[in-house]
mmCIF file of C-alpha atoms in Angstrom:
data_model
loop_
_atom_site.group_PDB
_atom_site.id
_atom_site.type_symbol
_atom_site.label_atom_id
_atom_site.label_comp_id
_atom_site.label_asym_id
_atom_site.label_seq_id
_atom_site.Cartn_x
_atom_site.Cartn_y
_atom_site.Cartn_z
ATOM 1 C CA MET A 224 59.039 -12.373 81.914
ATOM 2 C CA ASN A 225 56.084 -14.733 81.842
ATOM 3 C CA LEU A 226 53.972 -15.661 78.862
ATOM 4 C CA TYR A 227 50.377 -14.419 78.566
ATOM 5 C CA PRO A 228 47.771 -14.051 75.763
ATOM 6 C CA LEU A 229 49.392 -11.961 73.028
ATOM 7 C CA LYS A 230 47.920 -9.495 70.561
ATOM 8 C CA PHE A 231 49.947 -8.379 67.556
ATOM 9 C CA GLU A 232 50.122 -5.162 65.521
ATOM 10 C CA PRO A 233 48.544 -5.996 62.110
ATOM 11 C CA LEU A 234 50.390 -5.273 58.867
ATOM 12 C CA TYR A 235 48.180 -3.651 56.219
ATOM 13 C CA LYS A 236 48.799 -4.548 52.581
ATOM 14 C CA TYR A 237 47.919 -2.539 49.478
ATOM 15 C CA ARG A 238 46.363 -4.751 46.818
ATOM 16 C CA ILE A 239 45.115 -3.849 43.347
ATOM 17 C CA TRP A 240 41.794 -5.496 44.329
ATOM 18 C CA GLY A 241 41.569 -4.149 47.910
ATOM 19 C CA GLY A 242 38.583 -2.201 49.299
ATOM 20 C CA ASN A 243 37.688 -0.549 52.603
ATOM 21 C CA LYS A 244 35.847 -3.276 54.551
ATOM 22 C CA LEU A 245 38.835 -3.957 56.803
ATOM 23 C CA LYS A 246 38.183 -0.446 58.097
ATOM 24 C CA SER A 247 34.391 -0.153 57.740
ATOM 25 C CA VAL A 248 33.449 -3.692 58.901
ATOM 26 C CA LEU A 249 36.411 -4.740 61.073
ATOM 27 C CA ASN A 250 37.364 -1.294 62.452
ATOM 28 C CA LYS A 251 40.999 -1.556 61.366
ATOM 29 C CA ASN A 252 43.011 1.629 61.717
ATOM 30 C CA TYR A 253 44.859 2.785 58.585
ATOM 31 C CA THR A 254 44.755 5.719 56.164
ATOM 32 C CA GLU A 255 45.831 4.167 52.837
ATOM 33 C CA GLU A 256 43.439 3.269 50.008
ATOM 34 C CA ASN A 257 42.929 -0.206 48.508
ATOM 35 C CA ILE A 258 44.067 -2.144 51.572
ATOM 36 C CA GLY A 259 43.238 -5.754 50.694
ATOM 37 C CA GLU A 260 44.897 -7.696 53.512
ATOM 38 C CA SER A 261 45.460 -7.351 57.240
ATOM 39 C CA TRP A 262 48.255 -9.702 58.298
ATOM 40 C CA GLU A 263 47.313 -10.457 61.889
ATOM 41 C CA ILE A 264 50.058 -12.904 62.873
ATOM 42 C CA SER A 265 53.022 -13.244 60.511
ATOM 43 C CA ASP A 266 56.552 -14.639 60.580
ATOM 44 C CA VAL A 267 57.135 -14.089 56.841
ATOM 45 C CA GLU A 268 60.670 -12.734 56.458
ATOM 46 C CA GLY A 269 60.636 -8.931 56.433
ATOM 47 C CA GLU A 270 56.914 -8.963 57.262
ATOM 48 C CA GLU A 271 56.983 -9.952 60.935
ATOM 49 C CA THR A 272 54.169 -8.797 63.205
ATOM 50 C CA ILE A 273 55.143 -7.510 66.654
ATOM 51 C CA VAL A 274 53.462 -7.897 70.061
ATOM 52 C CA LEU A 275 51.100 -5.050 70.934
ATOM 53 C CA ASN A 276 50.293 -5.693 74.618
ATOM 54 C CA GLY A 277 52.061 -6.247 77.943
ATOM 55 C CA ASP A 278 55.683 -6.834 78.957
ATOM 56 C CA LEU A 279 56.585 -8.512 75.657
ATOM 57 C CA LYS A 280 55.429 -5.549 73.547
ATOM 58 C CA GLY A 281 57.679 -5.129 70.494
ATOM 59 C CA PHE A 282 58.792 -8.793 70.319
ATOM 60 C CA THR A 283 58.467 -10.638 66.983
ATOM 61 C CA LEU A 284 57.307 -14.246 66.761
ATOM 62 C CA LYS A 285 60.866 -15.391 66.082
ATOM 63 C CA GLU A 286 62.163 -13.564 69.153
ATOM 64 C CA LEU A 287 59.397 -15.125 71.260
ATOM 65 C CA ILE A 288 60.292 -18.606 69.982
ATOM 66 C CA GLN A 289 64.005 -17.974 70.646
ATOM 67 C CA LYS A 290 63.225 -16.852 74.195
ATOM 68 C CA PHE A 291 60.497 -19.320 75.214
ATOM 69 C CA LYS A 292 60.855 -22.234 72.744
ATOM 70 C CA GLY A 293 58.306 -25.021 73.433
ATOM 71 C CA ASP A 294 56.630 -22.996 76.179
ATOM 72 C CA PHE A 295 55.542 -20.565 73.482
ATOM 73 C CA ILE A 296 54.660 -22.794 70.520
ATOM 74 C CA GLY A 297 54.530 -26.317 72.009
ATOM 75 C CA ASN A 298 57.370 -28.840 72.375
ATOM 76 C CA ASN A 299 56.466 -30.906 69.312
ATOM 77 C CA VAL A 300 55.914 -27.797 67.216
ATOM 78 C CA TYR A 301 59.338 -26.503 68.293
ATOM 79 C CA LYS A 302 60.923 -29.866 67.509
ATOM 80 C CA HIS A 303 59.412 -29.830 64.020
ATOM 81 C CA PHE A 304 59.668 -26.152 63.032
ATOM 82 C CA GLY A 305 62.454 -24.764 65.201
ATOM 83 C CA GLU A 306 62.377 -20.975 65.217
ATOM 84 C CA ASP A 307 60.012 -20.681 62.219
ATOM 85 C CA PHE A 308 56.428 -19.931 63.222
ATOM 86 C CA PRO A 309 54.327 -22.247 61.022
ATOM 87 C CA LEU A 310 51.131 -20.222 60.404
ATOM 88 C CA LEU A 311 50.102 -16.937 58.823
ATOM 89 C CA ILE A 312 46.744 -15.433 59.842
ATOM 90 C CA LYS A 313 45.037 -12.806 57.643
ATOM 91 C CA PHE A 314 41.818 -10.970 56.960
ATOM 92 C CA ILE A 315 41.178 -10.369 53.252
ATOM 93 C CA ASP A 316 38.848 -7.827 51.637
ATOM 94 C CA ALA A 317 38.285 -8.305 47.911
ATOM 95 C CA LYS A 318 36.548 -5.290 46.358
ATOM 96 C CA THR A 319 37.269 -6.751 42.917
ATOM 97 C CA PRO A 320 38.298 -10.361 42.129
ATOM 98 C CA LEU A 321 41.738 -11.663 43.028
ATOM 99 C CA SER A 322 43.837 -13.202 40.298
ATOM 100 C CA ILE A 323 43.197 -16.847 39.521
ATOM 101 C CA GLN A 324 46.107 -18.600 41.209
ATOM 102 C CA VAL A 325 47.593 -21.753 42.672
ATOM 103 C CA HIS A 326 50.135 -22.526 45.412
ATOM 104 C CA PRO A 327 52.952 -25.101 45.318
ATOM 105 C CA SER A 328 53.276 -28.079 47.661
ATOM 106 C CA ASN A 329 55.737 -28.190 50.564
ATOM 107 C CA GLU A 330 58.197 -30.211 48.465
ATOM 108 C CA LEU A 331 58.138 -27.910 45.435
ATOM 109 C CA ALA A 332 58.105 -24.723 47.519
ATOM 110 C CA LYS A 333 61.164 -25.984 49.423
ATOM 111 C CA GLU A 334 62.974 -26.940 46.218
ATOM 112 C CA ARG A 335 62.122 -23.779 44.251
ATOM 113 C CA HIS A 336 61.854 -21.060 46.912
ATOM 114 C CA ASN A 337 63.239 -22.522 50.160
ATOM 115 C CA SER A 338 59.768 -21.904 51.635
ATOM 116 C CA PHE A 339 56.847 -23.798 53.130
ATOM 117 C CA GLY A 340 54.055 -24.698 50.735
ATOM 118 C CA LYS A 341 50.800 -22.804 51.085
ATOM 119 C CA ASN A 342 47.836 -24.911 52.164
ATOM 120 C CA GLU A 343 45.136 -22.527 53.341
ATOM 121 C CA MET A 344 41.509 -22.199 54.379
ATOM 122 C CA TRP A 345 38.904 -19.445 54.103
ATOM 123 C CA TYR A 346 36.052 -18.561 56.458
ATOM 124 C CA ILE A 347 33.622 -16.077 54.875
ATOM 125 C CA MET A 348 32.868 -13.258 57.338
ATOM 126 C CA GLN A 349 30.722 -11.131 55.012
ATOM 127 C CA ALA A 350 29.715 -11.368 51.370
ATOM 128 C CA ASP A 351 27.821 -8.959 49.142
ATOM 129 C CA GLU A 352 24.765 -10.256 47.327
ATOM 130 C CA ASN A 353 25.723 -12.707 44.548
ATOM 131 C CA ALA A 354 29.372 -12.709 45.652
ATOM 132 C CA GLU A 355 31.300 -15.779 44.564
ATOM 133 C CA LEU A 356 34.678 -17.449 44.548
ATOM 134 C CA ILE A 357 36.551 -20.003 42.484
ATOM 135 C CA ALA A 358 37.752 -23.333 43.896
ATOM 136 C CA GLY A 359 38.949 -26.143 41.625
ATOM 137 C CA PHE A 360 37.595 -27.296 38.256
ATOM 138 C CA ASN A 361 34.000 -27.919 37.178
ATOM 139 C CA LYS A 362 35.044 -30.616 34.690
ATOM 140 C CA LYS A 363 38.084 -32.849 34.304
ATOM 141 C CA VAL A 364 40.675 -31.318 32.015
ATOM 142 C CA ASP A 365 44.142 -32.393 30.951
ATOM 143 C CA LYS A 366 47.164 -30.127 30.630
ATOM 144 C CA LYS A 367 46.653 -29.622 26.882
ATOM 145 C CA THR A 368 42.997 -28.544 27.231
ATOM 146 C CA TYR A 369 43.914 -26.325 30.160
ATOM 147 C CA LEU A 370 46.694 -24.609 28.160
ATOM 148 C CA ASN A 371 44.269 -23.974 25.279
ATOM 149 C CA HIS A 372 41.846 -22.278 27.674
ATOM 150 C CA LEU A 373 44.708 -20.242 29.078
ATOM 151 C CA LYS A 374 45.789 -19.124 25.599
ATOM 152 C CA ASN A 375 42.225 -18.107 24.691
ATOM 153 C CA SER A 376 41.536 -16.376 28.050
ATOM 154 C CA THR A 377 38.651 -18.821 28.652
ATOM 155 C CA VAL A 378 40.126 -20.588 31.690
ATOM 156 C CA VAL A 379 37.198 -19.348 33.839
ATOM 157 C CA ASP A 380 34.855 -21.561 31.761
ATOM 158 C CA VAL A 381 36.325 -24.758 33.240
ATOM 159 C CA LEU A 382 36.637 -23.536 36.841
ATOM 160 C CA ASN A 383 34.202 -24.267 39.676
ATOM 161 C CA VAL A 384 32.405 -21.087 40.754
ATOM 162 C CA GLU A 385 30.626 -21.041 44.140
ATOM 163 C CA LYS A 386 28.128 -18.459 45.370
ATOM 164 C CA VAL A 387 29.098 -17.596 48.945
ATOM 165 C CA LYS A 388 27.545 -16.258 52.122
ATOM 166 C CA LYS A 389 28.654 -15.585 55.695
ATOM 167 C CA GLY A 390 29.856 -18.758 57.410
ATOM 168 C CA ASP A 391 30.850 -20.630 54.255
ATOM 169 C CA THR A 392 34.227 -22.346 54.631
ATOM 170 C CA PHE A 393 36.653 -23.681 52.031
ATOM 171 C CA TYR A 394 39.881 -25.638 52.414
ATOM 172 C CA ILE A 395 42.313 -24.842 49.606
ATOM 173 C CA PRO A 396 45.064 -27.473 49.461
ATOM 174 C CA THR A 397 48.179 -26.797 47.396
ATOM 175 C CA GLY A 398 47.540 -27.512 43.731
ATOM 176 C CA ARG A 399 43.905 -26.333 43.797
ATOM 177 C CA VAL A 400 43.272 -23.438 41.419
ATOM 178 C CA HIS A 401 41.336 -20.728 43.283
ATOM 179 C CA ALA A 402 40.358 -17.071 43.485
ATOM 180 C CA ILE A 403 38.375 -14.906 45.890
ATOM 181 C CA GLY A 404 35.638 -13.001 44.055
ATOM 182 C CA ALA A 405 34.473 -9.399 44.388
ATOM 183 C CA GLY A 406 32.565 -8.396 47.529
ATOM 184 C CA VAL A 407 34.006 -11.053 49.838
ATOM 185 C CA LEU A 408 35.510 -10.421 53.301
ATOM 186 C CA LEU A 409 37.142 -13.475 54.865
ATOM 187 C CA ALA A 410 39.546 -14.834 57.461
ATOM 188 C CA GLU A 411 42.410 -16.872 56.025
ATOM 189 C CA ILE A 412 44.528 -19.399 57.891
ATOM 190 C CA GLN A 413 47.543 -20.695 55.996
ATOM 191 C CA GLN A 414 51.039 -22.048 56.256
ATOM 192 C CA THR A 415 53.714 -19.368 56.611
ATOM 193 C CA SER A 416 54.395 -18.752 52.938
ATOM 194 C CA ASP A 417 54.015 -15.929 50.472
ATOM 195 C CA ILE A 418 54.456 -18.074 47.355
ATOM 196 C CA THR A 419 51.644 -17.562 44.833
ATOM 197 C CA TYR A 420 51.591 -18.546 41.172
ATOM 198 C CA ARG A 421 49.301 -16.187 39.266
ATOM 199 C CA ILE A 422 47.547 -17.876 36.333
ATOM 200 C CA TYR A 423 45.167 -15.222 35.017
ATOM 201 C CA ASP A 424 44.614 -11.622 36.103
ATOM 202 C CA TYR A 425 41.827 -10.322 33.797
ATOM 203 C CA ASP A 426 44.454 -8.220 31.915
ATOM 204 C CA ARG A 427 44.285 -5.601 34.679
ATOM 205 C CA ILE A 428 46.659 -2.672 34.985
ATOM 206 C CA ASP A 429 47.977 -1.932 38.490
ATOM 207 C CA ALA A 430 47.431 1.793 39.138
ATOM 208 C CA LYS A 431 50.588 1.920 41.271
ATOM 209 C CA THR A 432 52.915 0.532 38.594
ATOM 210 C CA GLY A 433 50.998 1.290 35.388
ATOM 211 C CA LYS A 434 51.660 -2.301 34.299
ATOM 212 C CA LYS A 435 49.957 -5.658 34.234
ATOM 213 C CA ARG A 436 50.956 -7.966 37.082
ATOM 214 C CA GLU A 437 53.339 -10.818 36.364
ATOM 215 C CA LEU A 438 51.906 -14.260 35.587
ATOM 216 C CA HIS A 439 53.648 -17.504 36.591
ATOM 217 C CA ASN A 440 52.138 -20.068 34.229
ATOM 218 C CA GLU A 441 55.345 -22.002 33.549
ATOM 219 C CA LEU A 442 55.780 -22.558 37.281
ATOM 220 C CA ALA A 443 52.069 -23.320 37.793
ATOM 221 C CA ILE A 444 51.531 -25.935 35.110
ATOM 222 C CA ASP A 445 53.095 -28.840 37.049
ATOM 223 C CA VAL A 446 51.591 -27.739 40.369
ATOM 224 C CA ILE A 447 47.910 -27.834 39.373
ATOM 225 C CA ASP A 448 45.573 -30.616 40.500
ATOM 226 C CA TYR A 449 43.388 -31.171 37.405
ATOM 227 C CA ASP A 450 40.946 -33.553 39.118
ATOM 228 C CA VAL A 451 37.312 -32.679 39.844
ATOM 229 C CA TYR A 452 35.829 -33.152 43.325
ATOM 230 C CA ASP A 453 32.218 -33.658 44.426
ATOM 231 C CA ASN A 454 32.283 -30.911 47.001
ATOM 232 C CA TYR A 455 34.629 -27.981 47.556
ATOM 233 C CA LYS A 456 32.828 -26.430 50.516
ATOM 234 C CA THR A 457 33.439 -27.617 54.100
ATOM 235 C CA LEU A 458 30.394 -28.808 56.038
ATOM 236 C CA TYR A 459 30.426 -28.409 59.820
ATOM 237 C CA SER A 460 28.316 -28.616 62.967
ATOM 238 C CA THR A 461 27.011 -25.426 64.642
ATOM 239 C CA LYS A 462 26.521 -26.640 68.225
ATOM 240 C CA LYS A 463 26.946 -23.937 70.855
ATOM 241 C CA ASN A 464 29.794 -23.748 73.391
ATOM 242 C CA ILE A 465 31.894 -26.590 72.003
ATOM 243 C CA SER A 466 34.807 -26.733 69.572
ATOM 244 C CA ASN A 467 33.115 -27.839 66.328
ATOM 245 C CA THR A 468 35.595 -29.290 63.818
ATOM 246 C CA LEU A 469 35.994 -26.938 60.866
ATOM 247 C CA VAL A 470 39.172 -27.881 58.953
ATOM 248 C CA HIS A 471 41.637 -30.439 60.337
ATOM 249 C CA ALA A 472 44.532 -30.694 57.896
ATOM 250 C CA PRO A 473 48.124 -31.911 58.354
ATOM 251 C CA TYR A 474 49.220 -28.243 58.513
ATOM 252 C CA PHE A 475 46.754 -26.770 61.016
ATOM 253 C CA LYS A 476 43.580 -27.599 62.920
ATOM 254 C CA THR A 477 40.740 -25.077 62.947
ATOM 255 C CA ASN A 478 37.574 -25.417 65.033
ATOM 256 C CA ILE A 479 34.659 -23.016 65.288
ATOM 257 C CA ILE A 480 33.055 -22.031 68.590
ATOM 258 C CA PHE A 481 29.597 -20.429 68.782
ATOM 259 C CA LEU A 482 29.919 -18.880 72.206
ATOM 260 C CA GLU A 483 26.992 -17.891 74.424
ATOM 261 C CA GLY A 484 27.738 -17.370 78.119
ATOM 262 C CA VAL A 485 30.789 -18.846 79.840
ATOM 263 C CA LEU A 486 33.027 -21.592 78.434
ATOM 264 C CA ASP A 487 36.052 -23.050 80.248
ATOM 265 C CA LYS A 488 38.708 -24.322 77.857
ATOM 266 C CA ASP A 489 41.292 -26.876 79.006
ATOM 267 C CA TYR A 490 44.318 -27.364 76.734
ATOM 268 C CA THR A 491 46.225 -29.772 78.985
ATOM 269 C CA LYS A 492 46.306 -32.378 76.202
ATOM 270 C CA THR A 493 47.191 -29.865 73.467
ATOM 271 C CA ASP A 494 50.922 -29.462 72.788
ATOM 272 C CA SER A 495 50.517 -26.316 70.706
ATOM 273 C CA PHE A 496 49.821 -22.597 70.838
ATOM 274 C CA ILE A 497 46.166 -21.640 70.288
ATOM 275 C CA ILE A 498 45.031 -18.729 68.119
ATOM 276 C CA TYR A 499 41.560 -17.244 68.552
ATOM 277 C CA ILE A 500 40.165 -15.231 65.640
ATOM 278 C CA CYS A 501 36.932 -13.411 66.456
ATOM 279 C CA VAL A 502 34.795 -13.502 63.313
ATOM 280 C CA ASP A 503 31.568 -12.199 64.894
ATOM 281 C CA GLY A 504 30.514 -10.464 68.122
ATOM 282 C CA GLU A 505 32.942 -9.912 70.993
ATOM 283 C CA LEU A 506 34.144 -11.797 74.046
ATOM 284 C CA GLU A 507 36.292 -11.622 77.147
ATOM 285 C CA ILE A 508 39.115 -14.074 77.809
ATOM 286 C CA THR A 509 40.138 -14.641 81.438
ATOM 287 C CA CYS A 510 43.609 -16.057 81.997
ATOM 288 C CA LYS A 511 45.399 -16.187 85.363
ATOM 289 C CA ASN A 512 43.075 -13.501 86.787
ATOM 290 C CA ASP A 513 43.745 -11.121 83.885
ATOM 291 C CA MET A 514 41.079 -10.233 81.337
ATOM 292 C CA TYR A 515 41.554 -9.693 77.596
ATOM 293 C CA SER A 516 38.855 -8.412 75.251
ATOM 294 C CA LEU A 517 38.518 -9.727 71.716
ATOM 295 C CA LYS A 518 36.251 -8.051 69.153
ATOM 296 C CA LYS A 519 35.185 -8.993 65.648
ATOM 297 C CA GLY A 520 38.241 -8.620 63.425
ATOM 298 C CA GLU A 521 40.748 -9.189 66.250
ATOM 299 C CA THR A 522 43.163 -12.064 66.829
ATOM 300 C CA ILE A 523 44.935 -13.279 69.978
ATOM 301 C CA LEU A 524 47.550 -15.988 70.545
ATOM 302 C CA ILE A 525 47.482 -18.177 73.653
ATOM 303 C CA PRO A 526 50.999 -19.575 74.300
ATOM 304 C CA ALA A 527 51.327 -23.362 74.676
ATOM 305 C CA SER A 528 52.284 -23.139 78.361
ATOM 306 C CA ILE A 529 48.860 -21.669 79.196
ATOM 307 C CA LYS A 530 46.554 -24.631 79.675
ATOM 308 C CA THR A 531 43.283 -23.087 80.899
ATOM 309 C CA VAL A 532 41.335 -20.020 79.800
ATOM 310 C CA GLN A 533 37.757 -18.928 80.311
ATOM 311 C CA LEU A 534 35.726 -17.418 77.462
ATOM 312 C CA ASN A 535 32.686 -15.235 78.147
ATOM 313 C CA SER A 536 30.290 -13.583 75.696
ATOM 314 C CA LYS A 537 26.635 -12.770 75.105
ATOM 315 C CA ALA A 538 27.197 -13.984 71.545
ATOM 316 C CA ALA A 539 30.431 -14.467 69.594
ATOM 317 C CA THR A 540 31.815 -16.717 66.875
ATOM 318 C CA ILE A 541 35.463 -17.665 67.187
ATOM 319 C CA LEU A 542 37.859 -19.661 65.056
ATOM 320 C CA GLU A 543 40.159 -21.742 67.281
ATOM 321 C CA VAL A 544 43.422 -22.605 65.534
ATOM 322 C CA SER A 545 46.262 -24.894 66.623
ATOM 323 C CA LEU A 546 48.819 -27.248 65.143
#
């Protein structure tokens, strides 16, 4: 069996805050209510996505890595991560706000949960009028002040709130307190981890359990970065038909391509798989004389052994992700 561009069967996740935009905006196919997340490419244990197309249909990421090793994920990636696929790709639809939360670093996540940390980034695909999110603090606080705010349910007062619109991008390193607000649909790229410390959840009751969701403030307190930063939003170039740098972090590299017409991509110098996430429009990908379509809300993985592809579209916006 040879490697080729791979699509995966998404996993749909009920969330207390989930809406219906994954279906109405991204044409996802499910029947449940309150679906908040579509896990597009996942190697989280027990939550593995499987290949949807071609001869390798039904394979999980782990099985693909076991079979193809560096040809699938890149030799250096294989050397570093072995059979663990390092990234988790999602679409998220927040009908109501997510809990205010924070993620632990690689070191703490390894020590406490035998997991990767959870550095992540968000690309806003659609936002209702006046939609917003939380990223970091709006003033410097110490642990004592923070704990007082937590006790009095006023923690939102010291957090940085950003109005958002389509195209806005945020990098959320571990330690940064954050929350997606109501009315936001986004693409999320993150390390393979499902470790979240919930700080504040607006005293909501989960209709499925009849209870409030668990908070993790004792775990979170030593994880939080209490510093204030000048800018939480990522600025980027919007030139057409090139890979514009979006977020280049130690854990993943994401570029954005504004595609019009034909673009030949050469990955000869890239020792990594490539993931394309279509966040607007649609395109065709030609690879070894075969053609693959990619529409808004779809994701495809180009194995590391494939070094040239051709992209073609009247107009599409794509996130290009690698390690």
